[in-house]
C-alpha atoms as a PDB file:
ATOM      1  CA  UNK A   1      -3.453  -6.384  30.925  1.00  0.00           C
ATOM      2  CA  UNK A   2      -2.857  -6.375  27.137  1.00  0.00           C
ATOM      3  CA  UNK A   3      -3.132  -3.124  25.630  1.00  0.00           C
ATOM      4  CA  UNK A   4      -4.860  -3.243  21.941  1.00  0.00           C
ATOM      5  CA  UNK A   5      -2.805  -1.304  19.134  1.00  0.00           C
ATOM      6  CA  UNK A   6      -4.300   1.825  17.750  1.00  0.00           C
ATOM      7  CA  UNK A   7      -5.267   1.522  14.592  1.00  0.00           C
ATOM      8  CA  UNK A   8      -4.574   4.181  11.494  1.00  0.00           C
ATOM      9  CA  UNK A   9      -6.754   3.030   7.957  1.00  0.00           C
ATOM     10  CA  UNK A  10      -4.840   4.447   5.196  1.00  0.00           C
ATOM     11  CA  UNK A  11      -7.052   5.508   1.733  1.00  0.00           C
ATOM     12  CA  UNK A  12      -5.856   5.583  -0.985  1.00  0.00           C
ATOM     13  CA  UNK A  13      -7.545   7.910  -3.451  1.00  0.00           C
ATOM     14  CA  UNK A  14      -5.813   6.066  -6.535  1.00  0.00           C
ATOM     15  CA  UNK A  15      -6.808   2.922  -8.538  1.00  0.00           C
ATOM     16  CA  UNK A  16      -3.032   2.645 -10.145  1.00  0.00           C
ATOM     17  CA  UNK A  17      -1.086  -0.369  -9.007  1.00  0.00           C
ATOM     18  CA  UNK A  18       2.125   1.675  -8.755  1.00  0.00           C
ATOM     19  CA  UNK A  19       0.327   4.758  -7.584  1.00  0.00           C
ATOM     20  CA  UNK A  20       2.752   7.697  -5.871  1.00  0.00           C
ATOM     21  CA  UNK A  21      -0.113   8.223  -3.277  1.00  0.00           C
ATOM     22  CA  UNK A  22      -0.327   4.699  -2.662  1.00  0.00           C
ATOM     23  CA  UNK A  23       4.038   4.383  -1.917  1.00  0.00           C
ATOM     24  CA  UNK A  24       3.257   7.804  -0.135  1.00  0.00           C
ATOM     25  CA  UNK A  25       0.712   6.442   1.860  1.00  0.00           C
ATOM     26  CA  UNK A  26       2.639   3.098   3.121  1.00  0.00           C
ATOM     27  CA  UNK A  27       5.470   5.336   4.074  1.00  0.00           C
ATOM     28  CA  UNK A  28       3.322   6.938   6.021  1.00  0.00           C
ATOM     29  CA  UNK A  29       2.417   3.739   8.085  1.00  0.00           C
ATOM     30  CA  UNK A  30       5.678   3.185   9.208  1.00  0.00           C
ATOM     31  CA  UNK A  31       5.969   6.948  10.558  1.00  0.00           C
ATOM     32  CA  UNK A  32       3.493   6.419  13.144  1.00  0.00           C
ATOM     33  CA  UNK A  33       4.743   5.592  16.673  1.00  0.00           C
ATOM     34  CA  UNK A  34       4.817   2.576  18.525  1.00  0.00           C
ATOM     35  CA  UNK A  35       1.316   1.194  19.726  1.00  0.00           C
ATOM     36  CA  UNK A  36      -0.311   1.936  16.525  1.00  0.00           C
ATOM     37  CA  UNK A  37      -1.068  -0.162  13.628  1.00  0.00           C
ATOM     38  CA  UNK A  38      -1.133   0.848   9.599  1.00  0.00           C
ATOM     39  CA  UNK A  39      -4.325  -1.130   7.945  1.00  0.00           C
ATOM     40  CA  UNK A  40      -4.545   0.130   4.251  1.00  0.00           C
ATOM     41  CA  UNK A  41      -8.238  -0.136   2.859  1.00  0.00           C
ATOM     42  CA  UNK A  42      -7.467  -2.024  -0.673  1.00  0.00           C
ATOM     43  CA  UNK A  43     -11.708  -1.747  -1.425  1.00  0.00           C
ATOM     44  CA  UNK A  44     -12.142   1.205  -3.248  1.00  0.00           C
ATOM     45  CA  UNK A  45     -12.354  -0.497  -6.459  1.00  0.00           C
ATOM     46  CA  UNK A  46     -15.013  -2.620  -5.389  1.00  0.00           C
ATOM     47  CA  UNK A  47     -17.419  -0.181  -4.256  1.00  0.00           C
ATOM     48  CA  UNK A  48     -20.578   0.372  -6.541  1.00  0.00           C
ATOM     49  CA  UNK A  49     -21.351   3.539  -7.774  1.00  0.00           C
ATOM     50  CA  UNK A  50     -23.748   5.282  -5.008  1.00  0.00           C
ATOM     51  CA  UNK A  51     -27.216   5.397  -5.135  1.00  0.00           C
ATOM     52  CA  UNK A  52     -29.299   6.577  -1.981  1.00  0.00           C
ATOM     53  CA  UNK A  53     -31.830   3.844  -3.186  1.00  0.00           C
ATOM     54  CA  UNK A  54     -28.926   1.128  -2.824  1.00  0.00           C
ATOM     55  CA  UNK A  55     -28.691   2.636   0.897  1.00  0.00           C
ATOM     56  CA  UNK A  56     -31.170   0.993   3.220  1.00  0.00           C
ATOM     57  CA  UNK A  57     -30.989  -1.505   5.765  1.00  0.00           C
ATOM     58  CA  UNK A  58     -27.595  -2.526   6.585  1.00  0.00           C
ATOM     59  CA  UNK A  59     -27.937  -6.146   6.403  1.00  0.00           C
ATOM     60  CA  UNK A  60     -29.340  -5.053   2.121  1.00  0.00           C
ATOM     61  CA  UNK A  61     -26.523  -2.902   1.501  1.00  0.00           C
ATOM     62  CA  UNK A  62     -23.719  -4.598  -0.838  1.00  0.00           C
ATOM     63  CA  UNK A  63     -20.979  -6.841   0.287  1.00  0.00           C
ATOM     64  CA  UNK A  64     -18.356  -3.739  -0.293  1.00  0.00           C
ATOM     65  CA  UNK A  65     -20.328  -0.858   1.167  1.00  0.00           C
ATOM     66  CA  UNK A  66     -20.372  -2.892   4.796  1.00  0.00           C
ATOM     67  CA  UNK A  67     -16.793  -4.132   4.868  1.00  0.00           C
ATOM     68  CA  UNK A  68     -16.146  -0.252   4.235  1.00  0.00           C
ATOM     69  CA  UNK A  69     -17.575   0.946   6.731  1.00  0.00           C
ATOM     70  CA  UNK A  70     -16.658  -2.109   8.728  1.00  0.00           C
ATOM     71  CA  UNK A  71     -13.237  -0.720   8.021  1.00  0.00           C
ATOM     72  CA  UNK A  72     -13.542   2.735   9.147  1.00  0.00           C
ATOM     73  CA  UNK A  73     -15.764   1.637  12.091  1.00  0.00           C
ATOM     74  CA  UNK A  74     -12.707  -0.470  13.096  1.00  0.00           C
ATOM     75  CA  UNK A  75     -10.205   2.309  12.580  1.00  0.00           C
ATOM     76  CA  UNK A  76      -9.192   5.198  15.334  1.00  0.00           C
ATOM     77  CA  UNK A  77      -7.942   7.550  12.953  1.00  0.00           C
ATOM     78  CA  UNK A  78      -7.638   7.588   8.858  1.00  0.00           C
ATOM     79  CA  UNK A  79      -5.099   8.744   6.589  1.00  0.00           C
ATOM     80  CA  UNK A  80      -6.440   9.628   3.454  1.00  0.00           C
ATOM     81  CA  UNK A  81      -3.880  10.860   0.589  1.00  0.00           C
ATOM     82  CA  UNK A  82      -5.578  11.719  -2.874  1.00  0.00           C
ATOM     83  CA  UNK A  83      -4.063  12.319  -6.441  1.00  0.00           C
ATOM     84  CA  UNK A  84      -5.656  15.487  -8.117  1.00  0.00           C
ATOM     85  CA  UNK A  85      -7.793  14.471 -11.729  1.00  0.00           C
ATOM     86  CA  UNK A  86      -8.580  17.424 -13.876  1.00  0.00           C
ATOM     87  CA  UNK A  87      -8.477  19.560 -10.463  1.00  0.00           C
ATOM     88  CA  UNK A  88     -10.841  17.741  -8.277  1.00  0.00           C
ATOM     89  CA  UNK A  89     -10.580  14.516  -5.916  1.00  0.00           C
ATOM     90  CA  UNK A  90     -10.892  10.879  -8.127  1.00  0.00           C
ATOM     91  CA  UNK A  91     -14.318   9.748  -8.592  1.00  0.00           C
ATOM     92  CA  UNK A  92     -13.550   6.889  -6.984  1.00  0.00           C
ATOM     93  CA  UNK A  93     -12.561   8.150  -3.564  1.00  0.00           C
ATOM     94  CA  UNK A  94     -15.451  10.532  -3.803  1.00  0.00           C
ATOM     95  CA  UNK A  95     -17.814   7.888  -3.924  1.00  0.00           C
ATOM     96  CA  UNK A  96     -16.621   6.315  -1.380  1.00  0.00           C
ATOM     97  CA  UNK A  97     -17.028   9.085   0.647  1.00  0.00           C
ATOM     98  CA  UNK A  98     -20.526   9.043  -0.445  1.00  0.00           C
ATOM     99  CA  UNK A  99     -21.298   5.885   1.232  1.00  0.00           C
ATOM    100  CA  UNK A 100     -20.431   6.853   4.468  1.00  0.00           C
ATOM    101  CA  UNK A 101     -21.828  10.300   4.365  1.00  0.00           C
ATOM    102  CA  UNK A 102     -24.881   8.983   6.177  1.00  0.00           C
ATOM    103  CA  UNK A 103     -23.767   6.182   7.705  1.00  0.00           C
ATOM    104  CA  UNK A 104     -21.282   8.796  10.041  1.00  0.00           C
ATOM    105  CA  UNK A 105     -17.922   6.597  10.009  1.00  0.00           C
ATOM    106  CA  UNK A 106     -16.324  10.015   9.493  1.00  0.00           C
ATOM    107  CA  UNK A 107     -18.150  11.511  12.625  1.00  0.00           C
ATOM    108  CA  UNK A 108     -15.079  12.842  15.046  1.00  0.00           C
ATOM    109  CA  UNK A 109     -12.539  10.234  13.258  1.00  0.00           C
ATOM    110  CA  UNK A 110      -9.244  12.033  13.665  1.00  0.00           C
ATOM    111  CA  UNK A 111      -8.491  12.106  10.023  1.00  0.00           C
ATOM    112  CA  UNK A 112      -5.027  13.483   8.180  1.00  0.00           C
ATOM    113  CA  UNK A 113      -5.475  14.426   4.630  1.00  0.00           C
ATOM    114  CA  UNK A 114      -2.681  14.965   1.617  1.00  0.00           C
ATOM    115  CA  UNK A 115      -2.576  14.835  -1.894  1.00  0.00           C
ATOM    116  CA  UNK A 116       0.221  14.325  -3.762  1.00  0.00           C
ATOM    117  CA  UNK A 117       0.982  15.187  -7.390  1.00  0.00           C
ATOM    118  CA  UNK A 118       4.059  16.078 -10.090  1.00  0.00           C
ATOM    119  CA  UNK A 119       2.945  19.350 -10.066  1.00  0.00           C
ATOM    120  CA  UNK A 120       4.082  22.329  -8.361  1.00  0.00           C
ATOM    121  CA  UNK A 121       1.219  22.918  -6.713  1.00  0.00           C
ATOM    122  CA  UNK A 122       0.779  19.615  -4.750  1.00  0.00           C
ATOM    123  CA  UNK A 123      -2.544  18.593  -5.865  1.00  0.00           C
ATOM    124  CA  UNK A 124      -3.967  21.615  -3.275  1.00  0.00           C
ATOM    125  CA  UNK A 125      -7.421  21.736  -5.322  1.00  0.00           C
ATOM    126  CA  UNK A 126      -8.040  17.997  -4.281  1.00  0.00           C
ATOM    127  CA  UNK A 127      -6.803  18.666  -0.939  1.00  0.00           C
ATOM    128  CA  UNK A 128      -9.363  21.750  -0.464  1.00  0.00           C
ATOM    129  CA  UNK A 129     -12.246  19.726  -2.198  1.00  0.00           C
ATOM    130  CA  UNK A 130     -11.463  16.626  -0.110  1.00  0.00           C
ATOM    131  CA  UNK A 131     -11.092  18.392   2.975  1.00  0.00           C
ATOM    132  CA  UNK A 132     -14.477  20.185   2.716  1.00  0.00           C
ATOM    133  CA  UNK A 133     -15.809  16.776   2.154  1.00  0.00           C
ATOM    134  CA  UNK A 134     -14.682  15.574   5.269  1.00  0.00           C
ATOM    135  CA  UNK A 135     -15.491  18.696   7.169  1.00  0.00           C
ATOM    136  CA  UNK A 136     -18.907  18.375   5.927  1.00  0.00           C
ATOM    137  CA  UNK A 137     -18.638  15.023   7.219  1.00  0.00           C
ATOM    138  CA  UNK A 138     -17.749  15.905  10.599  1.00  0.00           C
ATOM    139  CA  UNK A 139     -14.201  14.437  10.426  1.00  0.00           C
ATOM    140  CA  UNK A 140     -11.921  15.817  12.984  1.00  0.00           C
ATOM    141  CA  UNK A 141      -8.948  17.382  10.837  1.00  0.00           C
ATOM    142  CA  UNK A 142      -6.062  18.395  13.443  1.00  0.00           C
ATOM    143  CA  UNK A 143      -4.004  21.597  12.776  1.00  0.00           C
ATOM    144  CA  UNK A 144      -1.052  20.544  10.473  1.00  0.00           C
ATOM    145  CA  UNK A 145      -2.364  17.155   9.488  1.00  0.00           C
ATOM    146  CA  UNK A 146      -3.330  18.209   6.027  1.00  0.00           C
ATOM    147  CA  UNK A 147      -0.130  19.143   3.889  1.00  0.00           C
ATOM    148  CA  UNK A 148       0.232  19.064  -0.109  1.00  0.00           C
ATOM    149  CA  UNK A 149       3.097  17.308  -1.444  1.00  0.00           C
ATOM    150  CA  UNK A 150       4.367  18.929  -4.849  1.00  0.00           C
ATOM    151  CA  UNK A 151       6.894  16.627  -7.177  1.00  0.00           C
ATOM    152  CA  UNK A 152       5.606  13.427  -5.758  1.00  0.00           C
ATOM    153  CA  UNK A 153       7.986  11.717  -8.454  1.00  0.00           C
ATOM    154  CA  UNK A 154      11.155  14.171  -7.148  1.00  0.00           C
ATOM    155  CA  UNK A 155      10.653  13.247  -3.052  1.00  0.00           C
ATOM    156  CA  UNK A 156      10.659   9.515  -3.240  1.00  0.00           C
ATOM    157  CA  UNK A 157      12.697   6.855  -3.801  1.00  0.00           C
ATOM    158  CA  UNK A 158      12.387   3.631  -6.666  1.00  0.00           C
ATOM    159  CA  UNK A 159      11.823   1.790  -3.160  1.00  0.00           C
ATOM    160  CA  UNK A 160       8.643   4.282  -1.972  1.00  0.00           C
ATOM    161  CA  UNK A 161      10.679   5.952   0.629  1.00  0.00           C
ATOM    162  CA  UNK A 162      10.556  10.045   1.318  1.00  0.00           C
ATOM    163  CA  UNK A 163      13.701  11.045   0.008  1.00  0.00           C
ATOM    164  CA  UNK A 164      12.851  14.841   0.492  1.00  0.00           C
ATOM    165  CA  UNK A 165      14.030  16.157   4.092  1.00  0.00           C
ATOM    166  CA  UNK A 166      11.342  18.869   3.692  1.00  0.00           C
ATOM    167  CA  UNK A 167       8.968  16.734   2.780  1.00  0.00           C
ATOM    168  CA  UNK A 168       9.226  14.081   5.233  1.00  0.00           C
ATOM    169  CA  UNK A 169       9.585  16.390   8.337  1.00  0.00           C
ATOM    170  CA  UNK A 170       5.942  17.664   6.740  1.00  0.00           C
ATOM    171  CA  UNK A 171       4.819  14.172   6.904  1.00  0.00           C
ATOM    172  CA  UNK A 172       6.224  13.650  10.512  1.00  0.00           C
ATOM    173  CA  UNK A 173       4.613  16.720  11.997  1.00  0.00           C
ATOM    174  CA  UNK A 174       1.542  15.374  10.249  1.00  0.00           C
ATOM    175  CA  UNK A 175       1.446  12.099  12.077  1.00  0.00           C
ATOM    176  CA  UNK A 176       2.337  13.722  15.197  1.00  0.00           C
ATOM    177  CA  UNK A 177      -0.262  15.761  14.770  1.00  0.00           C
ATOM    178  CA  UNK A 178      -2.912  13.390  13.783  1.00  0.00           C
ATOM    179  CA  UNK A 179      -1.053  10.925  16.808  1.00  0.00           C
ATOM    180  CA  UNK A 180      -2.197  13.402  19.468  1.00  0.00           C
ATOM    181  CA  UNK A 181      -5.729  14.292  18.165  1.00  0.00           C
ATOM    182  CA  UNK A 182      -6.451  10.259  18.937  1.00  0.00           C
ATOM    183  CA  UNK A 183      -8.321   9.942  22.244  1.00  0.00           C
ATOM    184  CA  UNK A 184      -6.075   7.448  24.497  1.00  0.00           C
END
């Protein structure tokens, strides 16, 4: 009998096509072990601003919203890494994480959180504000799977690749982590 793959959604909390989090995030994917798949979400853009009176009936709800949460409904675990604008989590990803607030995608998803940022402090307000979020949210956030990563721009490579041996054993004890809080 065939096996299916686990599968890890990656979010990206930035719009930018040649976005730090973004490279940060695809390295990520091909960190995780075999038997698990890497889907990155490329909808956040799409998503209308949230409204509670644009969030009815499921079949009413627009085209974006559902293949969100389609998304994260098909997912077994998310990785979401975040830039940090004036201090706080994008707007973007925030709304996003509006949509599914009530909808309960988030609801025991093992989830692994990160920012990233040129600063020395990693982007750890976003981090903190996004992982309240998700906590709020129900998300299951394993012990070491949230990390901040400070001089995104100093750890990687032209080519997207962790250059940083601190960094990327961070990032591997992160996707162990997040690896063994998914229910076989």
């Amino acid at each position: 009998m065939l096996q299916r793959s686990i599968i890890v959604l990656g979010i990206s909390g930035s719009l930018r096509t040649q976005s730090s989090n973004t490279r940060l995030l695809s390295s990520i994917g091909g960190m995780l072990p075999a038997g698990m798949e890497f889907r990155m979400y490329q909808g956040l853009a799409s998503l209308p601003h949230f409204s509670p009176d644009l969030d009815g009936d499921e079949t009413q709800v627009h085209r974006a919203v559902r293949e969100w949460r389609e998304a994260l409904r098909a997912a077994d675990a998310c990785v979401i890494c975040t830039p940090e604008y004036a201090r706080g989590v994008p707007g973007s990803l925030k709304n996003a994480l509006d949509w599914v607030v009530s909808s309960g995608e988030f609801m025991n998803m093992p989830t692994a959180v990160l920012s990233a940022s040129p600063h020395p402090d990693g982007g750890s307000t976003a981090l903190h504000s996004l992982t309240l979020t998700l906590e709020m949210m129900n998300a299951a956030i394993p012990k070491d799977a949230a990390i901040a990563v400070p001089f995104v721009s100093k750890v990687m490579g032209v080519d997207g690749s962790v250059t940083d041996s601190n960094t990327l054993s961070s990032l591997l004890n992160m996707v162990r982590a997040l690896s063994k809080a998914i229910p076989n």
